[in-house]
XYZ file of C-alpha atoms in Angstrom:
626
model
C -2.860 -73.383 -30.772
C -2.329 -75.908 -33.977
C 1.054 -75.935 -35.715
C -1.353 -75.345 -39.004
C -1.875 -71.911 -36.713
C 1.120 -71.244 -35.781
C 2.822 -71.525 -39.654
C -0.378 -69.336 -40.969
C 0.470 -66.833 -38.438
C 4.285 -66.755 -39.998
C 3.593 -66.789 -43.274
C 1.018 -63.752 -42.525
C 3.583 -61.992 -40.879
C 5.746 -62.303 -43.237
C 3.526 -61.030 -45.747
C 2.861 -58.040 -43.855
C 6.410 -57.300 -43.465
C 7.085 -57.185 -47.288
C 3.965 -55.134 -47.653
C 5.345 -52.759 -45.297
C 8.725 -52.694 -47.119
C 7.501 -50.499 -50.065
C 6.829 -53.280 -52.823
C 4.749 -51.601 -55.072
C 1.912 -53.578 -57.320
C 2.572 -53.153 -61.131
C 0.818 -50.351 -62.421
C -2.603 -50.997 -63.523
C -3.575 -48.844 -66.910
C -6.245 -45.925 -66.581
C -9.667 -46.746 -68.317
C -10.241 -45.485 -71.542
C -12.840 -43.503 -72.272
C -13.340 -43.245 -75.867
C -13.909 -47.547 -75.809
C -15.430 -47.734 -72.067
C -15.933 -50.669 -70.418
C -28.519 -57.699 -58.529
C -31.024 -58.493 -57.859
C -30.058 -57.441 -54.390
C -29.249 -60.403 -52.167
C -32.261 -61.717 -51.034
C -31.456 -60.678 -47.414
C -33.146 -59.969 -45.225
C -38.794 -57.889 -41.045
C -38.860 -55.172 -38.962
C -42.035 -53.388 -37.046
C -43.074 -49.939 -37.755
C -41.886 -47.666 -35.742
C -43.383 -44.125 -34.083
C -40.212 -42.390 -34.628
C -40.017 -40.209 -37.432
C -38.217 -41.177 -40.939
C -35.004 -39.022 -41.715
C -35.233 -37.310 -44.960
C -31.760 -38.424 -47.335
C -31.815 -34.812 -48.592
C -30.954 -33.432 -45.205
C -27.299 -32.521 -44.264
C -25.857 -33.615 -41.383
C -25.877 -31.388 -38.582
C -22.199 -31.076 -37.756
C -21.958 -29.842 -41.739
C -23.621 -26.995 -41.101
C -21.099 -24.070 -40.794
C -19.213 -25.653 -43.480
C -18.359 -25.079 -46.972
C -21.177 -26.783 -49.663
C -20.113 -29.850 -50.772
C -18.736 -30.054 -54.505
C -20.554 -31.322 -56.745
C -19.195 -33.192 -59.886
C -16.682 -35.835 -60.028
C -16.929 -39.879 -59.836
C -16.990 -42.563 -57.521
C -14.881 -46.002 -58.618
C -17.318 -49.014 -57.313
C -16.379 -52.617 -57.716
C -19.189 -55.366 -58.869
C -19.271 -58.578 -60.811
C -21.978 -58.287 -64.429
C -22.301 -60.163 -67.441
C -21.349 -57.591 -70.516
C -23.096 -58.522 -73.612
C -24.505 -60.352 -75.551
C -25.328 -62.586 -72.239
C -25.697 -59.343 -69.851
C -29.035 -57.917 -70.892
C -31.645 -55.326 -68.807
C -34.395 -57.690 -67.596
C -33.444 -57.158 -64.054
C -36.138 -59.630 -63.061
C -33.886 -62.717 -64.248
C -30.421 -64.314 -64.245
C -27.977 -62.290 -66.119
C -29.215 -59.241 -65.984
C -26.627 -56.445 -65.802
C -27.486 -55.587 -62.350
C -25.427 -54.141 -59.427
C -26.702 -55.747 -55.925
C -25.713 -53.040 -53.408
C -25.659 -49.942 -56.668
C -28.899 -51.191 -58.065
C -30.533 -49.289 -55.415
C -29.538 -46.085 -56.872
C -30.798 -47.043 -60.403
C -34.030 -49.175 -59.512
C -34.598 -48.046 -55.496
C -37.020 -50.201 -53.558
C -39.663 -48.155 -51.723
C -37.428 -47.664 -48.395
C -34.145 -48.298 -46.590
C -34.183 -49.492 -43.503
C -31.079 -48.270 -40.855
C -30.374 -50.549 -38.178
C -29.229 -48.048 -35.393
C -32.300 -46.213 -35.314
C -35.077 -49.277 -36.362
C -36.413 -46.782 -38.942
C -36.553 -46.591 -42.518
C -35.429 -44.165 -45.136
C -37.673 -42.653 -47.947
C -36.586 -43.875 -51.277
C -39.407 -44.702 -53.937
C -41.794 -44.571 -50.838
C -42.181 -41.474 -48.943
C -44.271 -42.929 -45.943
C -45.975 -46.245 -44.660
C -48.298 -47.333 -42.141
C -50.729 -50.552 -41.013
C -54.015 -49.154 -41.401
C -55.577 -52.509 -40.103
C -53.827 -55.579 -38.913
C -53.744 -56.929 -42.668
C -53.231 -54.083 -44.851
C -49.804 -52.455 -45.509
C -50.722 -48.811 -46.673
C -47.104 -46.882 -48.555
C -47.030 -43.068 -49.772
C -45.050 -42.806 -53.124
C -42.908 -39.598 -53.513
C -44.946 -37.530 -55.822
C -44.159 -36.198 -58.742
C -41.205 -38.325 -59.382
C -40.613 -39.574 -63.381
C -38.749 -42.445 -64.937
C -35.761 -41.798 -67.319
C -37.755 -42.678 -70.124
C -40.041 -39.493 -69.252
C -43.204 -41.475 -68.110
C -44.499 -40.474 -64.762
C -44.157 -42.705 -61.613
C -47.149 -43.836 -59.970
C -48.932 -46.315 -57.733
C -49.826 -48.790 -61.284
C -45.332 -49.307 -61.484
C -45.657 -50.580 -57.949
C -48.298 -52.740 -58.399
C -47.109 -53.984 -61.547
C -43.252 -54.929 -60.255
C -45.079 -57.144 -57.478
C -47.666 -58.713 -59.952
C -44.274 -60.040 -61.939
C -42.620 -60.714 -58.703
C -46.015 -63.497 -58.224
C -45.104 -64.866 -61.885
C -42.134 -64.986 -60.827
C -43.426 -67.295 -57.441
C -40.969 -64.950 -55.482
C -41.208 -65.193 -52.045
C -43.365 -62.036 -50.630
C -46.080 -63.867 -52.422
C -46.515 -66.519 -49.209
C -47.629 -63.338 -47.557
C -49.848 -61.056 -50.025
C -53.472 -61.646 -51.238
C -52.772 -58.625 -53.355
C -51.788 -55.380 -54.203
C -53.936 -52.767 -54.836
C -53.448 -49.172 -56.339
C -55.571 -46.895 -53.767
C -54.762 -43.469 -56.006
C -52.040 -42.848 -58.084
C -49.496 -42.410 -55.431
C -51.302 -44.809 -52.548
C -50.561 -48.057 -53.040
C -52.065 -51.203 -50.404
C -50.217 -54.469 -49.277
C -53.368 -56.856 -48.714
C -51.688 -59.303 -46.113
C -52.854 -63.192 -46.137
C -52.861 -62.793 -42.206
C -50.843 -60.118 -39.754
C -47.450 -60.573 -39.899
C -44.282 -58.160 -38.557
C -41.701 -59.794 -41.347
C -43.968 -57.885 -44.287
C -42.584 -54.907 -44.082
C -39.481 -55.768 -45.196
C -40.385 -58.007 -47.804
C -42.574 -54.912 -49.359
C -40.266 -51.954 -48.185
C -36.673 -53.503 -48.923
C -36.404 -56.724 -50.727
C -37.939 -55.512 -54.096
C -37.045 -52.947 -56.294
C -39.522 -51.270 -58.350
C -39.543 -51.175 -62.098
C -41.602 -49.051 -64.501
C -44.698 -50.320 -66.120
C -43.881 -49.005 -69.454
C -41.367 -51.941 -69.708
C -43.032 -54.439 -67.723
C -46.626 -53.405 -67.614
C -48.373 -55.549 -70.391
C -46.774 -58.736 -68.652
C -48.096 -57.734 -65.745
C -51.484 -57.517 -67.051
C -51.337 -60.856 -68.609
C -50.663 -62.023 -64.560
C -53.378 -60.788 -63.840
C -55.824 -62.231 -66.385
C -54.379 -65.228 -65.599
C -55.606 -64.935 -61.652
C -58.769 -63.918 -62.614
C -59.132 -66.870 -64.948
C -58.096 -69.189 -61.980
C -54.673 -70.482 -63.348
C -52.084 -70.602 -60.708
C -48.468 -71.793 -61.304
C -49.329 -75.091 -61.771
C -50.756 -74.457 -65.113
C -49.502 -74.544 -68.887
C -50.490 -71.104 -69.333
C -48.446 -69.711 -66.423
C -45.424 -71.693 -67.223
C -45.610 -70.669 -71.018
C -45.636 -66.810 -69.583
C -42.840 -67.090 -67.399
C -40.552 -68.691 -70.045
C -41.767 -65.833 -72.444
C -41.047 -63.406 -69.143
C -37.441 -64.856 -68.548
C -36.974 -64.381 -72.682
C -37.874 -60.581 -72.633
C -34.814 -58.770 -73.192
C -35.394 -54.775 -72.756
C -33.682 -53.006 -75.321
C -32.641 -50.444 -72.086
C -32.889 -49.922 -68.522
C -35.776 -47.508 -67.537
C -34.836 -45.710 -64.238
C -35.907 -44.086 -61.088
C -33.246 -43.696 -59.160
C -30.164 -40.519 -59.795
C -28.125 -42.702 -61.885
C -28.423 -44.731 -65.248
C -26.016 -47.296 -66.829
C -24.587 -45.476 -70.417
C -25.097 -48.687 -72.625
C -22.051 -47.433 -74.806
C -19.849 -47.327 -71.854
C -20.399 -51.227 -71.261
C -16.978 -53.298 -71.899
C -15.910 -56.742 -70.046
C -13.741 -54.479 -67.564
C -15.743 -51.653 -66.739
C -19.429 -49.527 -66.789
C -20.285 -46.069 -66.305
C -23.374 -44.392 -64.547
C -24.159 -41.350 -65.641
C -26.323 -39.011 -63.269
C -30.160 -39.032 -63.884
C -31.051 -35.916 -64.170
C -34.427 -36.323 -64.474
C -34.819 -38.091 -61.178
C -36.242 -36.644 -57.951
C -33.051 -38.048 -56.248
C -30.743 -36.043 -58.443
C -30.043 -33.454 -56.260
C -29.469 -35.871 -53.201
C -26.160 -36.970 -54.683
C -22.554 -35.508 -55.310
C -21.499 -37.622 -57.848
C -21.667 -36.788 -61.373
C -20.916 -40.560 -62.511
C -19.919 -43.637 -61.283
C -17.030 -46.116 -62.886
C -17.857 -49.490 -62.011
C -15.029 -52.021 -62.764
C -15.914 -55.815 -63.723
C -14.300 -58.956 -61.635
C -14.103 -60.645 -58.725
C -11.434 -60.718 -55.617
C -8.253 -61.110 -58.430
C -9.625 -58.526 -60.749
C -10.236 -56.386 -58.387
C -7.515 -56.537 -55.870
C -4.883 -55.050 -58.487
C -7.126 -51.639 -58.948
C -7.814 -51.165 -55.301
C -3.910 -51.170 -54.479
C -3.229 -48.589 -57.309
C -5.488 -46.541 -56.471
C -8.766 -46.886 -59.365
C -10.894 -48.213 -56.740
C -12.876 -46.214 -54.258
C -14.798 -48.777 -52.354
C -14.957 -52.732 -52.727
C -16.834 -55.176 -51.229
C -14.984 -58.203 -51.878
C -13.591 -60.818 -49.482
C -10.265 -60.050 -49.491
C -7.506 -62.375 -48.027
C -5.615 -61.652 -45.386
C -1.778 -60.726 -46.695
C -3.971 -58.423 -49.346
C -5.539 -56.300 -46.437
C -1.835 -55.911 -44.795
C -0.865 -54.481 -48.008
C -3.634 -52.233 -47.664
C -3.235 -51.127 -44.287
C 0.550 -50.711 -45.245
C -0.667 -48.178 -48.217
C -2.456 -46.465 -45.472
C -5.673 -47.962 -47.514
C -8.536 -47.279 -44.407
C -10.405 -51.139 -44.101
C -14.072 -50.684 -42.925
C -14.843 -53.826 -40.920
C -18.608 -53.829 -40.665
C -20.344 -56.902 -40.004
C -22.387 -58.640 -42.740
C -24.693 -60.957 -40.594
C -24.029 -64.323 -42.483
C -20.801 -66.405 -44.082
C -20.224 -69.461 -45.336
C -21.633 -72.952 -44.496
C -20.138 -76.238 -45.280
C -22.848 -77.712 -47.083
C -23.793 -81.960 -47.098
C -25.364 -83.702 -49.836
C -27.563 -85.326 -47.922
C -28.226 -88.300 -50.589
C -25.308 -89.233 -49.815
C -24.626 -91.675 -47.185
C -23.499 -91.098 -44.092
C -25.005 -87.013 -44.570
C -27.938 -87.601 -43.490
C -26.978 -88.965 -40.059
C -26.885 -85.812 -37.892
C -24.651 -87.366 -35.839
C -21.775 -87.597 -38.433
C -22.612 -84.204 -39.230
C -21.961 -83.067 -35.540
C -18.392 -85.089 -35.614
C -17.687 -82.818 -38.572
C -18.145 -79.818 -36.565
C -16.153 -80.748 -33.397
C -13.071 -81.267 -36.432
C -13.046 -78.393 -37.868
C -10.859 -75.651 -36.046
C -13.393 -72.728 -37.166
C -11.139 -70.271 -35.385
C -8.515 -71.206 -37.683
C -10.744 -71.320 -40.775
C -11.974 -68.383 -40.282
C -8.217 -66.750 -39.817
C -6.752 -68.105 -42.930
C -9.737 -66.547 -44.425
C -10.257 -63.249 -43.807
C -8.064 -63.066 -40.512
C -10.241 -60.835 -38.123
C -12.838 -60.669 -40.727
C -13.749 -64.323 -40.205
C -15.166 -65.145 -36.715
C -16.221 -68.079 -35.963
C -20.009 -68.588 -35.388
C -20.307 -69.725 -31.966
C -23.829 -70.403 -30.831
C -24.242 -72.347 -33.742
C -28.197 -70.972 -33.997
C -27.743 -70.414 -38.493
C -28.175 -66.750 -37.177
C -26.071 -64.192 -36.521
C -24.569 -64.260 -32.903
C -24.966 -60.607 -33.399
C -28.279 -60.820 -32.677
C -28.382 -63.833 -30.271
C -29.252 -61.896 -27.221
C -32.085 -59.998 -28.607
C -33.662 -63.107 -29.937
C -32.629 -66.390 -27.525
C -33.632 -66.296 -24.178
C -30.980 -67.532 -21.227
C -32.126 -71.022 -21.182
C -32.250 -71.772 -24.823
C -28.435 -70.490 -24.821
C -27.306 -73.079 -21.845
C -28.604 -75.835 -24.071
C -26.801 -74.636 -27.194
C -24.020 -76.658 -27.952
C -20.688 -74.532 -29.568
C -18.859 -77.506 -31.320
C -15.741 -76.076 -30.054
C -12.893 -78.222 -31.727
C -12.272 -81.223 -30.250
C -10.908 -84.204 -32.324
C -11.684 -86.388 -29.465
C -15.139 -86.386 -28.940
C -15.424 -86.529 -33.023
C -13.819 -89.798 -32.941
C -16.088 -91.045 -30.166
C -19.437 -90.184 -31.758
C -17.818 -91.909 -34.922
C -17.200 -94.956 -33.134
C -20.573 -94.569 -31.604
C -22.261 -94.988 -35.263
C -20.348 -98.126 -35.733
C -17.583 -96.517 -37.947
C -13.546 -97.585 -37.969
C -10.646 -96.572 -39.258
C -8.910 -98.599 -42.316
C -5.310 -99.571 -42.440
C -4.084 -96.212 -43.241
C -5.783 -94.586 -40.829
C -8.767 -93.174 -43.258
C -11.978 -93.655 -41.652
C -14.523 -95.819 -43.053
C -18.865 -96.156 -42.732
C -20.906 -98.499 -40.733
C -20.632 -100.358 -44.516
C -17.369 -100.143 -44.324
C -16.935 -97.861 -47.456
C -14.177 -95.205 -47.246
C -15.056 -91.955 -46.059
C -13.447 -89.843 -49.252
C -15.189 -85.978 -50.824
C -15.238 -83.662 -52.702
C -15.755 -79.888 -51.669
C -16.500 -77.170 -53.878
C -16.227 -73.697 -53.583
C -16.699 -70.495 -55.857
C -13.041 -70.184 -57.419
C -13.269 -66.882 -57.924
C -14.264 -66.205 -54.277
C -11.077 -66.155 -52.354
C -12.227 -65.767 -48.658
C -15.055 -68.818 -49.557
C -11.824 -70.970 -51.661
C -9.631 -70.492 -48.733
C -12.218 -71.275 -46.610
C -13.047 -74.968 -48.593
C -9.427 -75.633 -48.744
C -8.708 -75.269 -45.054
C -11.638 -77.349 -44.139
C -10.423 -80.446 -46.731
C -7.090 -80.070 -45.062
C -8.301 -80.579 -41.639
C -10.759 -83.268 -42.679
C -7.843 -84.796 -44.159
C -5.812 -84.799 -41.519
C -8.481 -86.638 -39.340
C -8.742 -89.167 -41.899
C -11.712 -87.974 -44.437
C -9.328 -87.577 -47.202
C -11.185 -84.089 -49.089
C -10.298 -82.671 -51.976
C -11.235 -78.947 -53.136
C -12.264 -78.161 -56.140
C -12.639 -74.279 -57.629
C -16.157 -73.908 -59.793
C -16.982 -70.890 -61.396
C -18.470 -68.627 -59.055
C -21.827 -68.275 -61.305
C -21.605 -72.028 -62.133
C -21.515 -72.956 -58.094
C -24.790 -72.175 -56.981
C -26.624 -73.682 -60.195
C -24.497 -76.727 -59.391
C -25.564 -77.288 -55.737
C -29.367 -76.507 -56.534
C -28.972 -79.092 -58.687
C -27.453 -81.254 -56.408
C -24.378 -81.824 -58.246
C -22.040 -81.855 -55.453
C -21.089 -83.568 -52.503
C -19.817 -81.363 -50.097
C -20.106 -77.666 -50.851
C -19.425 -74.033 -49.495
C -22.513 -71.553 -49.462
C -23.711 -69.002 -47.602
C -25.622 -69.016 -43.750
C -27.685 -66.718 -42.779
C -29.116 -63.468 -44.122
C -28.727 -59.636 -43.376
C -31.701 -58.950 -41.587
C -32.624 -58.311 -38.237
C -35.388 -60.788 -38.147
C -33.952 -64.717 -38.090
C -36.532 -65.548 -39.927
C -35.289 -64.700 -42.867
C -31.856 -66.807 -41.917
C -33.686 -70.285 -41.405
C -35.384 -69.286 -44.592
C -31.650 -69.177 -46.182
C -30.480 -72.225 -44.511
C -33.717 -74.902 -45.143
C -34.949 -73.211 -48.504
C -32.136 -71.571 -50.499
C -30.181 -74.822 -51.551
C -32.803 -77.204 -50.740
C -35.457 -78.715 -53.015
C -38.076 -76.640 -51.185
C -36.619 -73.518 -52.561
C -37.778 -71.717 -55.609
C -34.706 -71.700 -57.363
C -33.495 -75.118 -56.683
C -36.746 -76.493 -58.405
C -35.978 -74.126 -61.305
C -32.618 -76.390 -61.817
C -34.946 -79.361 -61.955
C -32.792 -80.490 -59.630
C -33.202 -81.419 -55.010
C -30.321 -78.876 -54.427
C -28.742 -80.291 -50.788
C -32.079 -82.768 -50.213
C -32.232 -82.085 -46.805
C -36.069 -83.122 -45.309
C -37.419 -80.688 -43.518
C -39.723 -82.776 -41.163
C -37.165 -83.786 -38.320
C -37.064 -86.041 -35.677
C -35.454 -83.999 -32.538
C -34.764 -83.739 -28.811
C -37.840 -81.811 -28.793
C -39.615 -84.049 -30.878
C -40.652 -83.893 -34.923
C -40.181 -80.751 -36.046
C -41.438 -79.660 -39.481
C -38.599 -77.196 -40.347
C -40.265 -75.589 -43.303
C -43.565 -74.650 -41.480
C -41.635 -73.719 -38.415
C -40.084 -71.287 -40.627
C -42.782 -70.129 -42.554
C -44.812 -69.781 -39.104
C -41.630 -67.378 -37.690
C -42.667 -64.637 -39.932
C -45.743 -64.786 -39.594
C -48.795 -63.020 -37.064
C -48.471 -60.241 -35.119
C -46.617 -60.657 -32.200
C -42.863 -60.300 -31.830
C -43.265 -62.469 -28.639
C -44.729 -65.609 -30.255
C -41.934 -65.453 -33.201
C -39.217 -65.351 -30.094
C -40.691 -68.598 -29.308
C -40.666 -69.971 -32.743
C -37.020 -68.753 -33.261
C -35.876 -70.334 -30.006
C -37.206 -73.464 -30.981
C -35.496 -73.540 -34.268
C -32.422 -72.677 -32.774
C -32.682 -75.111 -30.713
C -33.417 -77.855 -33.289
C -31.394 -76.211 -36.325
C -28.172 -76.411 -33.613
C -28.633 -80.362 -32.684
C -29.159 -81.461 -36.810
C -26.943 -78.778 -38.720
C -28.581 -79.454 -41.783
C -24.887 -77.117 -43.218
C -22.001 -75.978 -40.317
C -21.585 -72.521 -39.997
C -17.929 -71.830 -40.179
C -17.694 -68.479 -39.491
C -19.325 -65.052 -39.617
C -18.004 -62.631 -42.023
C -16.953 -58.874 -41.608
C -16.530 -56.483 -44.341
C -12.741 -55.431 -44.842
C -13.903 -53.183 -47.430
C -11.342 -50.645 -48.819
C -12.313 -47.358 -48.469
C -10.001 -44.927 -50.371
C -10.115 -41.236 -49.811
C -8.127 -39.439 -52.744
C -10.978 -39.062 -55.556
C -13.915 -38.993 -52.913
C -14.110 -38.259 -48.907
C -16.693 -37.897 -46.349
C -16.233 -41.606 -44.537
C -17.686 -41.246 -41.445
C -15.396 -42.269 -38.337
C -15.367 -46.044 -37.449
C -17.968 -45.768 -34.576
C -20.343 -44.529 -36.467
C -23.713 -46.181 -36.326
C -24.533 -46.402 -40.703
C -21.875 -49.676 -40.182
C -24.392 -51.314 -38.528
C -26.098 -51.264 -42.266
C -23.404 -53.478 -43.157
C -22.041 -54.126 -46.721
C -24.864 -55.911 -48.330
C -28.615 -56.592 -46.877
C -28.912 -52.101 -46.317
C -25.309 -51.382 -47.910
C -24.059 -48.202 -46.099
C -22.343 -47.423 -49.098
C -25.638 -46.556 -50.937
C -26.852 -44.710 -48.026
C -23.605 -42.409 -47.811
C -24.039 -41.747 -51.594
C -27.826 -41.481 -51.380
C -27.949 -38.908 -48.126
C -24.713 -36.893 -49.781
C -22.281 -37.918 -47.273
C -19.799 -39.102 -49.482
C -18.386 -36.473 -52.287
C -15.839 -35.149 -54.478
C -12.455 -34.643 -52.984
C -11.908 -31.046 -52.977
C -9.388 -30.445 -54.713
């Protein structure tokens, strides 16, 4: 073990031990009433399954012979939003006052899907099936009206997808349309068969109501049946009138609705939605959501304002929550941060300096000073999570994965190998004998990710790339490295989904010039090419990808997915540090009904299909009774 290690593990310790002592956090003021203060990650496709779907309103069975549960009451969330004037309700674009893992219960997609039992829950969708190879057929829950009073049918579905292909988002590399059947029946025409659909249709996009967004989705479609495609004036002119719009409210579905007048810089309220068909699958009459990041929130969670947060907290703040008795849910979140190359910048684009920079970084220790058992390092290296290695990887793709365990050593010898030397103070300089000397960024605001990007230019320092971290604002950093305005740079791995696809689709796409958003900044984001020269031979990255999620047949994706593994472990186009695990508080005082740690909703984990909107959704969580 490092001395770095060993002096982390003291100071940790000694952290704990004042946390244990008794020190109480200054009291943090009660929100005022009278003057009251998402888009869902793109995560992460799953097959259909024979098994039948669970109904949310349904009470689990060992709750029986008890009492009802009380109704009434609040829940205190945590989640970062832009108040006004910025924050606005177009929840299509950027700064929309949206709630990631709580927008679900205002704007639900058409299913859940649980990861224990491969099935999906009903939300906007009551039922799905393939009725041929290439069409996607869902059931809507009938009946069901938006807050606004106007009924929900099959015409909002089809008009939040015809804004989502405005919008070039990324289901559309699968659809040839969407067509309303009836007005609850709504089919997914497919380009070709593929098992990664469903979840792009079921999960990844939440439906909105057409009285708000209906008349730009019929311009969409005039412009299809004119012939203009993206490309064109007329399409562009739409979408910057689209990203304009500005909603004077948000219309919604789901059993909860944000009170405009509540909105303040520190907190929101939802108020229940009476109206909705989900009303009467929830025990909460409102929920306070409080504004901030990791140090805004920290404060409220240790006195006690805070139900549930999501944020990466470090590790002496957990030991202060354990020593409150605070319970810590540690579910796992499939993904984590990346240390990220520019690769216009010279020598990035070798994939052999990029290897030396994995064997010196201690990722063990990274991912310890982190999040402490939260952070574990990735060690197949695949950009996937080794969660789901062994369902995915066959035995002798995983004997010719390499695991970068540290070793200094054999970083110095590849170095030396690329014609590379150290100067007179020891600082290592390229095969041009210029000075190997960065910058990292990382989200300030984002402890786990900040500690993460100053551990990293401390070791790389202390092999003799001299790094320096800098803090960006954690809604300025990923605008930044789309634009490629960085050099070195922490971002996520990975995604929450079952199917890797979606992960290589993360790690090639998200920051890279071939990614939607990154062209949207005008700018090549991390410039990495995607056709490769390999072991295997050239490998076209992008089109592997793409090709992964496509067709039927689980068993010729495993072979795609091994191959990328294969090829995404020898170039790490970004190094995986470490996966993340939630160490979410969980505070029972105001609310209860956490199920026990073993319990199979964790596999949900925080983000991709939060458990925590599940467990509000099915009724699990509730009231206190007090």
């Amino acid at each position: 073990m490092s001395k770095r290690l060993w002096l982390i593990l003291l100071l940790v310790f000694a952290l704990t031990l004042v946390a244990c002592g008794g020190q109480q956090p200054a009291a943090t003021p009660e929100p005022v009433e009278e003057e009251p203060v998402e888009e869902p990650v793109e995560e992460p496709g799953e097959e259909p399954t024979e098994a039948p779907v669970e109904e949310p309103t349904e009470e689990p069975e060992e709750a029986e012979e008890e009492e009802p549960a009380p109704t009434g009451g609040e829940i205190h969330t945590a989640w970062p939003y832009q108040a006004p004037p910025t924050g606005h309700f177009n929840t299509f674009v950027s700064d929309a006052i949206t709630l990631s893992i709580y927008q679900h219960l205002m704007e639900p997609p058409l299913f859940m899907y649980m990861w224990a039992d491969d099935d999906w829950m009903p939300l906007a969708g009551e039922s799905w099936e393939f009725v041929d190879d290439t069409t996607l057929r869902v059931q809507l829950q009938q009946g069901a009206v938006w807050s606004d009073g106007s009924p929900f049918t099959s015409q909002d579905v089809v008009d939040t997808f015809d804004i989502a292909r405005l919008l070039d988002l990324a289901v559309w590399r699968f659809l040839e349309g969407v067509e309303a059947v009836d007005e609850t029946t709504v089919d997914f025409l497919l380009i070709e068969p593929s098992t990664t659909i469903p979840r792009r249709v079921l999960r990844e996009t939440n439906i909105r109501p057409s009285s708000v967004y209906g008349d730009f989705a019929q311009q969409v479609r005039d412009l299809v049946e004119a012939g203009e495609d993206s490309e064109s004036e007329a399409w562009q002119a739409l979408v910057d009138e689209f990203n304009a719009f500005r909603p004077e409210d948000m219309v919604v579905l789901g059993p909860y609705k944000i009170d405009q007048d509540s909105i303040t810089e520190s907190q929101l309220i939802l108020n229940k939605n009476e109206s909705s068909f989900m009303a009467d699958w929830v025990n909460f009459d409102r929920i306070v959501n409080f504004n901030g990041e990791t140090p805004d929130i920290t404060p409220l969670v240790l006195a006690g304002d805070v139900d549930y947060a999501t944020h990466g907290f470090p590790p002496a703040t957990e030991s202060e929550f354990i020593a409150q008795g605070i319970r810590v849910i540690r579910a796992p979140l499939y993904t984590g941060p990346a240390l990220y190359f520019n690769h216009d910048i010279h020598p990035f684009e070798l994939p052999e300096f990029r290897q030396a920079v994995a064997y010196v970084i201690d990722r063990d220790e990274n991912g310890f000073v982190s999040l402490a058992d939260s952070g574990r390092r990735q060690m197949w290296m695949t950009g996937f999570s080794d969660n789901l290695v062994d369902i995915w990887l066959t035995e002798e793709t995983k004997s010719q994965l390499n695991t970068y365990d540290f070793n200094p050593e054999t970083a110095e010898e590849i170095l030396t190998g690329l014609g590379f030397s150290r100067d007179d103070d020891d600082v290592w300089m390229d095969d041009t004998g210029a000075r190997l000397e960065f910058e990292l960024t990382a989200p300030a605001e984002f402890a786990d990710w900040s500690a993460a990007a100053e551990n990293v230019a401390e070791q790389l320092t202390e092999f003799g790339i001299p790094t320096t971290f800098r803090g960006v604002n954690f809604q300025q950093h990923p605008v930044d490295v789309r634009a490629g305005d960085f050099e070195l740079a922490i971002r996520d791995w990975g995604a929450g989904n079952p199917h890797p696809h979606f992960s290589y689709n993360v790690n090639v796409n998200s920051y890279n010039f071939t990614g939607g958003e990154a062209l949207a900044t005008g700018g090549p984001g991390m410039n990495f090419p995607l056709e490769q020269e390999t072991s295997l031979g050239t490998i076209d990255l992008g089109q592997l990808t793409d090709q992964a999620g496509l067709g039927g047949s689980i068993d010729e994706q495993r072979e795609d997915i091994n191959t990328l593994a294969l090829a995404y472990n020898e170039l790490l186009p970004q190094i995986p540090l470490w996966e993340r695990y939630g160490n979410n508080p969980a505070f029972e005082g105001r609310i209860t009904g956490w199920p026990p740690e073993e319990d199979p909703i964790y596999q949900n984990g925080p983000y991709g299909d939060p458990f925590v909107t599940v467990l509000i959704l099915n009724g699990t969580l509730r009231p206190a009774d007090q």
